XYZ file of C-alpha atoms in Angstrom:
522
model
C 243.773 -116.372 21.584
C 241.433 -116.947 18.671
C 240.837 -120.538 19.757
C 240.062 -119.362 23.274
C 237.420 -116.941 21.962
C 235.841 -119.600 19.730
C 235.738 -122.005 22.650
C 234.055 -119.370 24.767
C 231.402 -118.712 22.102
C 230.758 -122.449 21.732
C 230.424 -122.847 25.475
C 227.987 -119.932 25.561
C 225.841 -121.456 22.792
C 225.784 -124.838 24.518
C 224.818 -123.176 27.776
C 222.082 -121.233 26.029
C 220.706 -124.398 24.461
C 220.791 -126.090 27.841
C 218.945 -123.189 29.388
C 216.289 -123.521 26.721
C 216.001 -127.222 27.369
C 215.381 -126.481 31.006
C 212.408 -124.232 30.241
C 209.042 -125.774 31.043
C 207.507 -127.607 28.091
C 204.099 -126.779 26.670
C 201.143 -128.207 28.550
C 199.238 -131.133 27.006
C 196.289 -128.794 26.429
C 198.447 -126.417 24.403
C 199.831 -129.295 22.333
C 196.373 -130.652 21.582
C 194.955 -127.225 20.732
C 197.768 -126.416 18.288
C 197.438 -129.826 16.633
C 193.675 -129.352 16.284
C 194.227 -125.952 14.660
C 196.673 -127.453 12.177
C 194.253 -130.265 11.310
C 191.447 -127.746 10.844
C 193.658 -126.007 8.269
C 194.288 -129.330 6.494
C 197.922 -129.544 7.635
C 197.937 -133.163 8.839
C 201.732 -133.425 8.587
C 202.160 -130.381 10.803
C 199.679 -131.818 13.303
C 201.619 -135.082 13.419
C 204.890 -133.229 14.054
C 203.288 -131.224 16.840
C 201.779 -134.330 18.465
C 205.010 -136.334 18.178
C 206.847 -133.599 20.041
C 204.075 -133.507 22.614
C 204.195 -137.299 23.013
C 207.945 -137.174 23.645
C 207.446 -134.478 26.269
C 204.432 -136.165 27.924
C 205.036 -139.906 27.703
C 202.252 -140.727 30.172
C 199.540 -138.591 28.588
C 197.162 -141.035 26.892
C 195.090 -138.427 25.084
C 198.117 -137.093 23.175
C 198.917 -140.652 22.067
C 195.311 -141.080 20.913
C 195.284 -137.792 19.035
C 198.577 -138.759 17.341
C 197.174 -142.171 16.371
C 194.050 -140.587 14.857
C 196.177 -138.025 13.008
C 198.247 -140.872 11.543
C 195.089 -142.758 10.565
C 193.484 -139.715 8.945
C 196.735 -139.198 7.035
C 196.410 -142.726 5.625
C 199.002 -144.339 7.883
C 197.148 -147.012 9.821
C 200.380 -148.876 10.618
C 201.844 -146.017 12.665
C 198.445 -145.305 14.209
C 198.234 -148.856 15.566
C 201.908 -148.867 16.610
C 201.438 -145.660 18.604
C 198.497 -147.202 20.453
C 200.244 -150.546 21.030
C 203.314 -148.818 22.436
C 201.208 -146.924 24.939
C 199.262 -150.056 25.882
C 202.465 -152.034 26.499
C 203.882 -149.334 28.766
C 200.588 -148.552 30.561
C 198.561 -151.808 30.725
C 195.696 -152.467 30.353
C 195.083 -149.044 28.666
C 191.502 -149.936 27.793
C 190.899 -146.708 25.860
C 193.942 -147.434 23.671
C 192.697 -150.964 23.072
C 189.265 -149.661 22.089
C 190.778 -147.246 19.578
C 192.830 -150.075 18.070
C 189.630 -152.105 17.715
C 187.911 -149.166 16.033
C 190.750 -148.828 13.478
C 190.692 -152.570 12.743
C 186.906 -152.428 12.222
C 187.302 -149.532 9.774
C 189.739 -151.706 7.807
C 187.469 -154.776 8.043
C 190.128 -156.640 10.062
C 187.467 -158.178 12.288
C 189.578 -161.124 13.498
C 192.295 -158.779 14.778
C 189.646 -156.645 16.450
C 188.167 -159.701 18.182
C 191.601 -160.789 19.428
C 192.058 -157.447 21.186
C 188.560 -157.602 22.697
C 189.259 -161.128 23.993
C 192.265 -159.948 26.004
C 191.500 -159.739 29.761
C 191.657 -156.590 31.846
C 188.838 -154.407 30.504
C 185.803 -156.117 32.024
C 185.569 -153.568 34.867
C 184.358 -150.963 35.653
C 180.927 -151.276 34.093
C 181.409 -148.544 31.488
C 184.493 -150.356 30.141
C 182.582 -153.647 29.991
C 179.752 -151.854 28.188
C 182.227 -150.480 25.644
C 183.608 -153.970 24.961
C 180.056 -155.302 24.458
C 179.207 -152.419 22.100
C 182.356 -152.962 20.029
C 181.449 -156.647 19.747
C 177.955 -155.572 18.664
C 179.498 -153.294 16.052
C 181.515 -156.186 14.621
C 178.428 -158.422 14.613
C 176.505 -155.684 12.803
C 179.106 -155.771 10.017
C 178.276 -159.471 9.598
C 174.514 -158.648 9.721
C 174.158 -161.016 12.680
C 171.135 -159.368 14.331
C 170.786 -162.026 17.050
C 174.365 -161.538 18.237
C 174.021 -157.762 18.038
C 170.997 -157.839 20.340
C 172.750 -160.215 22.769
C 175.678 -157.824 23.068
C 173.353 -154.833 23.399
C 171.590 -156.529 26.302
C 174.984 -157.035 27.962
C 175.763 -153.345 27.462
C 172.458 -152.318 29.074
C 173.555 -153.818 32.398
C 175.857 -150.849 32.981
C 174.881 -147.847 35.072
C 177.489 -145.572 33.459
C 178.616 -145.104 29.872
C 181.036 -143.059 27.899
C 178.886 -140.402 26.288
C 179.535 -141.555 22.732
C 178.991 -145.207 23.691
C 175.503 -144.487 25.003
C 174.667 -142.783 21.695
C 175.946 -145.898 19.896
C 173.767 -148.106 22.117
C 170.680 -146.102 21.162
C 171.582 -146.108 17.454
C 172.200 -149.864 17.310
C 168.992 -150.525 19.260
C 166.978 -148.426 16.805
C 168.538 -150.311 13.880
C 168.507 -153.910 15.111
C 165.750 -153.932 17.749
C 163.202 -151.297 16.707
C 160.430 -153.127 18.544
C 162.071 -152.623 21.907
C 160.235 -150.146 24.134
C 161.136 -148.922 27.630
C 158.846 -150.237 30.339
C 158.108 -146.726 31.567
C 158.371 -143.338 29.880
C 157.102 -139.868 30.648
C 156.880 -136.339 29.312
C 156.208 -133.248 31.440
C 155.636 -129.865 29.796
C 155.152 -126.926 32.146
C 154.641 -123.568 30.438
C 153.902 -120.046 31.579
C 153.129 -116.944 29.598
C 150.458 -114.609 28.375
C 147.439 -114.746 26.073
C 145.638 -111.855 24.432
C 142.364 -113.824 24.454
C 141.552 -116.206 27.284
C 138.320 -117.202 25.497
C 140.343 -118.988 22.796
C 139.925 -122.731 23.182
C 137.376 -122.353 25.958
C 135.654 -125.607 26.967
C 132.298 -123.796 27.164
C 130.426 -121.664 24.654
C 131.420 -117.967 24.939
C 129.024 -115.929 27.066
C 130.941 -112.668 27.424
C 132.068 -111.738 23.932
C 133.728 -108.331 23.825
C 135.235 -108.364 27.337
C 138.924 -107.732 27.992
C 140.064 -111.382 28.025
C 143.852 -111.039 28.018
C 145.503 -112.909 30.856
C 148.686 -114.405 32.247
C 148.471 -118.186 32.120
C 150.103 -121.362 33.349
C 149.583 -124.721 31.646
C 150.716 -128.278 32.299
C 150.746 -131.344 30.068
C 152.090 -134.409 31.892
C 151.962 -137.972 30.557
C 153.084 -141.357 31.775
C 153.234 -144.550 29.704
C 153.825 -148.093 30.962
C 154.446 -150.980 28.555
C 154.390 -154.345 30.293
C 156.848 -156.705 28.533
C 154.624 -159.799 28.744
C 155.956 -160.850 25.332
C 157.308 -159.067 22.310
C 154.222 -159.977 20.248
C 151.525 -158.869 22.716
C 152.159 -156.176 25.344
C 149.650 -154.521 27.707
C 149.907 -150.721 27.680
C 148.703 -148.164 30.218
C 148.792 -144.393 29.701
C 147.832 -141.574 32.027
C 147.746 -137.848 31.292
C 146.798 -134.598 33.000
C 146.321 -131.319 31.117
C 145.618 -128.094 32.964
C 145.186 -124.458 31.989
C 145.134 -121.752 34.648
C 144.055 -118.237 33.602
C 144.809 -115.557 36.199
C 142.772 -112.613 34.930
C 139.495 -112.168 36.824
C 137.492 -111.829 33.590
C 138.441 -115.300 32.300
C 139.541 -117.179 35.437
C 136.332 -119.231 35.354
C 137.463 -120.776 32.046
C 140.492 -122.428 33.637
C 140.230 -126.199 33.358
C 141.770 -129.554 34.262
C 141.554 -132.590 31.984
C 142.692 -135.960 33.397
C 142.659 -138.977 31.101
C 143.880 -142.536 30.876
C 144.008 -145.333 28.318
C 144.476 -149.074 28.723
C 145.081 -151.339 25.782
C 147.055 -154.041 24.033
C 149.982 -153.459 21.687
C 150.214 -156.122 18.985
C 153.441 -156.704 17.122
C 157.143 -156.434 17.788
C 158.578 -154.656 14.776
C 156.643 -152.530 12.337
C 153.792 -152.647 11.614
C 152.428 -152.402 15.176
C 148.815 -152.001 16.272
C 147.537 -150.542 19.539
C 143.902 -151.134 20.533
C 142.852 -149.210 23.626
C 139.955 -148.013 25.735
C 140.230 -144.400 26.847
C 138.531 -142.189 29.395
C 138.870 -138.432 29.870
C 137.005 -135.735 31.769
C 137.072 -131.949 31.916
C 136.613 -129.885 35.063
C 136.120 -126.126 34.665
C 136.797 -123.621 37.413
C 133.603 -121.595 36.920
C 130.062 -122.019 38.216
C 126.675 -122.174 36.520
C 123.146 -121.298 37.606
C 122.720 -124.649 39.322
C 125.968 -125.284 41.164
C 129.055 -123.566 42.493
C 132.291 -124.359 40.667
C 134.547 -126.069 39.988
C 132.271 -128.238 37.846
C 132.803 -131.479 35.994
C 131.795 -130.318 32.546
C 132.203 -133.428 30.387
C 133.475 -136.979 30.276
C 134.237 -139.247 27.347
C 134.592 -142.981 26.780
C 136.324 -144.052 23.567
C 137.884 -146.997 21.818
C 141.003 -146.009 19.886
C 143.425 -147.599 17.474
C 146.938 -146.564 16.458
C 148.684 -148.291 13.573
C 152.402 -147.680 13.138
C 152.972 -148.850 9.580
C 156.632 -147.748 9.511
C 158.793 -145.371 11.514
C 157.643 -142.677 9.104
C 153.946 -143.475 8.571
C 151.207 -143.600 11.177
C 147.413 -144.042 11.184
C 145.076 -143.436 14.115
C 141.411 -143.168 14.940
C 138.676 -143.903 17.403
C 135.024 -143.567 18.302
C 133.010 -143.233 21.464
C 130.458 -141.324 23.513
C 130.911 -138.028 25.319
C 128.526 -136.689 27.979
C 128.281 -132.948 28.665
C 126.852 -130.977 31.540
C 124.889 -129.177 28.807
C 122.864 -132.215 27.747
C 122.242 -130.929 24.235
C 125.965 -131.240 23.444
C 126.170 -134.910 24.506
C 127.289 -136.833 21.446
C 128.720 -139.833 19.684
C 132.040 -138.961 18.087
C 134.596 -140.463 15.776
C 137.807 -139.510 13.993
C 140.440 -140.982 11.715
C 143.797 -139.604 10.677
C 147.085 -140.197 8.923
C 150.489 -138.743 9.746
C 153.907 -138.967 8.152
C 157.481 -137.967 9.001
C 159.611 -136.507 6.199
C 163.331 -136.444 7.113
C 164.647 -134.125 4.400
C 168.175 -133.966 5.834
C 170.109 -134.655 9.023
C 169.285 -131.155 10.247
C 165.710 -130.825 8.912
C 162.697 -132.933 9.814
C 159.035 -132.417 8.960
C 156.020 -134.044 10.588
C 152.677 -133.605 8.875
C 149.224 -135.109 9.197
C 145.537 -134.881 8.351
C 142.467 -135.927 10.301
C 138.716 -136.088 9.690
C 136.039 -136.164 12.403
C 132.304 -136.317 12.939
C 130.024 -135.668 15.919
C 126.394 -136.763 16.292
C 124.924 -134.737 19.177
C 121.670 -134.948 21.166
C 120.876 -131.442 19.919
C 121.232 -131.640 16.158
C 122.554 -128.075 16.063
C 125.799 -129.478 17.530
C 126.137 -132.197 14.868
C 129.355 -131.464 13.026
C 131.906 -132.711 10.529
C 135.388 -131.357 10.097
C 139.012 -131.897 9.348
C 142.483 -130.644 10.183
C 145.754 -130.472 8.285
C 148.859 -129.672 10.270
C 152.628 -129.864 10.199
C 155.742 -129.152 12.200
C 159.207 -128.418 10.849
C 162.270 -128.850 13.048
C 165.642 -127.454 12.080
C 168.742 -128.273 14.097
C 170.916 -125.241 14.824
C 174.519 -125.115 16.066
C 175.296 -126.038 19.682
C 172.214 -128.276 19.947
C 169.612 -125.517 19.606
C 166.531 -126.178 17.505
C 164.108 -123.968 15.580
C 160.540 -125.175 15.143
C 157.605 -123.986 13.090
C 154.187 -125.483 13.759
C 151.074 -124.676 11.759
C 147.567 -125.981 11.185
C 144.387 -125.353 9.228
C 141.127 -126.643 10.702
C 137.562 -126.557 9.344
C 134.334 -127.558 11.114
C 130.789 -127.421 9.764
C 127.499 -127.650 11.710
C 124.991 -128.436 8.929
C 121.818 -128.453 11.061
C 122.509 -125.332 13.111
C 120.828 -122.684 10.960
C 119.908 -119.763 13.206
C 120.846 -121.584 16.430
C 124.197 -120.074 17.404
C 124.431 -116.404 18.501
C 125.578 -114.162 15.702
C 124.844 -116.665 12.928
C 122.229 -114.421 11.233
C 120.209 -117.425 10.129
C 123.136 -119.320 8.591
C 124.450 -122.738 9.514
C 127.614 -122.362 11.566
C 131.005 -123.137 10.014
C 134.439 -122.347 11.468
C 137.843 -121.950 9.839
C 140.826 -121.854 12.199
C 144.385 -120.961 11.192
C 147.224 -121.356 13.636
C 150.968 -120.612 13.337
C 153.546 -121.194 16.072
C 157.286 -120.510 15.624
C 159.631 -121.354 18.480
C 163.238 -121.713 19.598
C 164.365 -124.606 21.804
C 167.502 -125.168 23.829
C 169.798 -128.200 23.726
C 168.737 -131.180 25.821
C 170.265 -131.622 29.270
C 169.475 -135.160 30.460
C 166.121 -134.990 28.695
C 165.263 -131.445 29.854
C 164.732 -128.614 27.394
C 163.632 -125.005 27.539
C 161.617 -123.532 24.697
C 160.103 -120.164 23.861
C 157.299 -119.994 21.317
C 154.796 -117.504 19.977
C 151.401 -118.743 18.805
C 148.996 -116.856 16.573
C 145.453 -118.187 16.139
C 142.659 -116.758 14.019
C 139.193 -118.284 13.672
C 136.571 -117.091 11.226
C 133.021 -118.245 11.861
C 129.648 -117.653 10.279
C 128.429 -117.347 13.886
C 130.107 -114.081 14.871
C 130.295 -114.919 18.579
C 132.661 -117.811 17.788
C 135.189 -115.839 15.755
C 138.327 -114.803 17.583
C 141.982 -113.893 17.298
C 144.644 -114.769 19.837
C 148.314 -114.003 20.389
C 150.019 -116.271 22.902
C 153.617 -116.319 24.199
C 154.803 -119.283 26.269
C 158.052 -120.256 27.969
C 158.247 -124.055 28.246
C 160.225 -126.351 30.475
C 159.962 -129.903 29.091
C 161.380 -133.063 30.640
C 161.265 -136.239 28.570
C 162.647 -139.421 30.063
C 162.239 -143.206 30.120
C 163.352 -146.161 32.196
C 166.268 -146.923 29.874
C 167.829 -143.488 30.356
C 166.779 -142.485 33.866
C 169.626 -142.735 36.377
C 172.242 -143.487 33.710
C 175.539 -141.693 34.264
C 177.365 -140.352 31.202
C 181.112 -139.718 31.129
C 181.669 -136.568 29.059
C 184.296 -136.239 26.330
C 186.273 -133.532 28.124
C 189.901 -134.444 28.895
C 189.830 -137.627 26.833
C 189.699 -138.705 23.209
C 186.169 -140.003 22.444
C 185.774 -142.975 20.154
C 184.646 -141.697 16.732
C 181.643 -144.019 16.365
C 180.052 -141.632 13.887
C 176.913 -141.243 16.017
C 176.354 -138.187 18.187
C 173.722 -137.443 20.784
C 172.645 -134.447 18.683
C 171.859 -136.756 15.752
C 169.710 -138.977 17.965
C 167.873 -136.131 19.638
C 165.194 -135.496 17.109
C 162.196 -134.215 18.970
C 160.604 -135.742 21.990
C 157.235 -135.275 20.243
C 155.985 -138.372 18.459
C 153.590 -138.179 15.521
C 150.645 -139.031 17.757
C 151.721 -136.352 20.228
C 151.755 -133.749 17.473
C 148.194 -134.611 16.466
C 146.952 -134.623 20.057
C 148.769 -131.533 21.286
C 147.636 -129.272 18.479
C 144.991 -126.933 19.829
C 143.135 -126.936 16.532
C 142.604 -130.672 16.841
C 141.632 -130.453 20.511
C 139.056 -127.762 19.822
C 137.510 -129.765 17.035
C 137.724 -133.384 18.140
C 137.107 -133.116 21.863
C 135.001 -130.859 24.037
C 137.311 -127.895 23.490
C 135.349 -126.173 20.757
């Protein structure tokens, strides 16, 4: 009797265990999430146990095998990491992702011959994003040998693809910046469309103020669009063409006449492949204002300028620029010869913090000596990378202009020579980049003191920007996201490469303080 009871209990336990075995196993997502949580807590052994059980339950799930291999490697067990990947490759050939991860582990251990043997195996030359990955891994190995020529050959092979794994495209950009810094896309563009509100539509007006004291607040819409073409005639000498259109539309009736459009273009020659590089260019720009004058109904062409400019890129972090030319105004007394020179520098304090700063000096020799002026600007922009790809920016400038032969000429000067001091501060918050497109919200405060009272002002301006920055190397490229796969840990992320689309020269040119002092916008 006792034996019969014991047998019954044993049978019940076996049946219960069998029933448990028949229950559905955890999904691959659950396995991966639990393993990631354990690794985040520093429990690598627990993560390995979890992933081993998940591998046994999901033999055909490549991502679990990859996660297990990386967990082994991070736990200091490269042998079992490679064995896990080889086992999956042998049962699921060609398993290109598993091969690539094996190559990555061999490269980390400086086993370059073993890595090359895996890359030489056939089967991963299609589709194009797999072929690009093979070329980039070969470039990585060549970079370890400091073989720049081979690196660039492999990078050129990788550029033939139309699609890339997301992390591979970041690696392509990083290796290009390191081994081929002189390479420039044939075509690039930047479009900044912004709408908002200003408390003072007279600020930055292209004409002298005539209605001081009016209610000049207004909604506004502005556009800054640029296109650059670099013709790859040779790496030592390259023709360059640039076109730009800047517009400001003010919608309030009191200041609508001060709306303007400013088209410009430059044509020049870029000398040099790597740094230092020198650009010599001829430039033309013109300003059309919406308002009328006593002689003609608007819109009116108010000014046009012809200049010869230079830009010297000494290093990636140091930049010099300048130029001189002649500018003709509708008000003939303001027609002038002008010149400016400036220096700018980038200060990368940390991976998440970057500072651009610069100074410029300028002079103007006008037909009416009251408009003769000398001045200078100091400005800077700090960029701080926030979580999830967001970015905080703080832009500021201090500008001074002096009109030494203007005593008593300008309204409100009370017999003094005119001098202006402009302070500008602009904090902003910018979104992550989606295929080169960003959204930004900024607030700009400007305050100008002047010995000629009619030229003093204060302005508060809020703008919502939509900015699209793109070039021929990136346009039309398809990126395969990291979701539902194990990305290769190249150590380079798109967030690290996305500094700011604004170059040093752009910062100097975009700043309103500079535009008001060095062009007709004063």
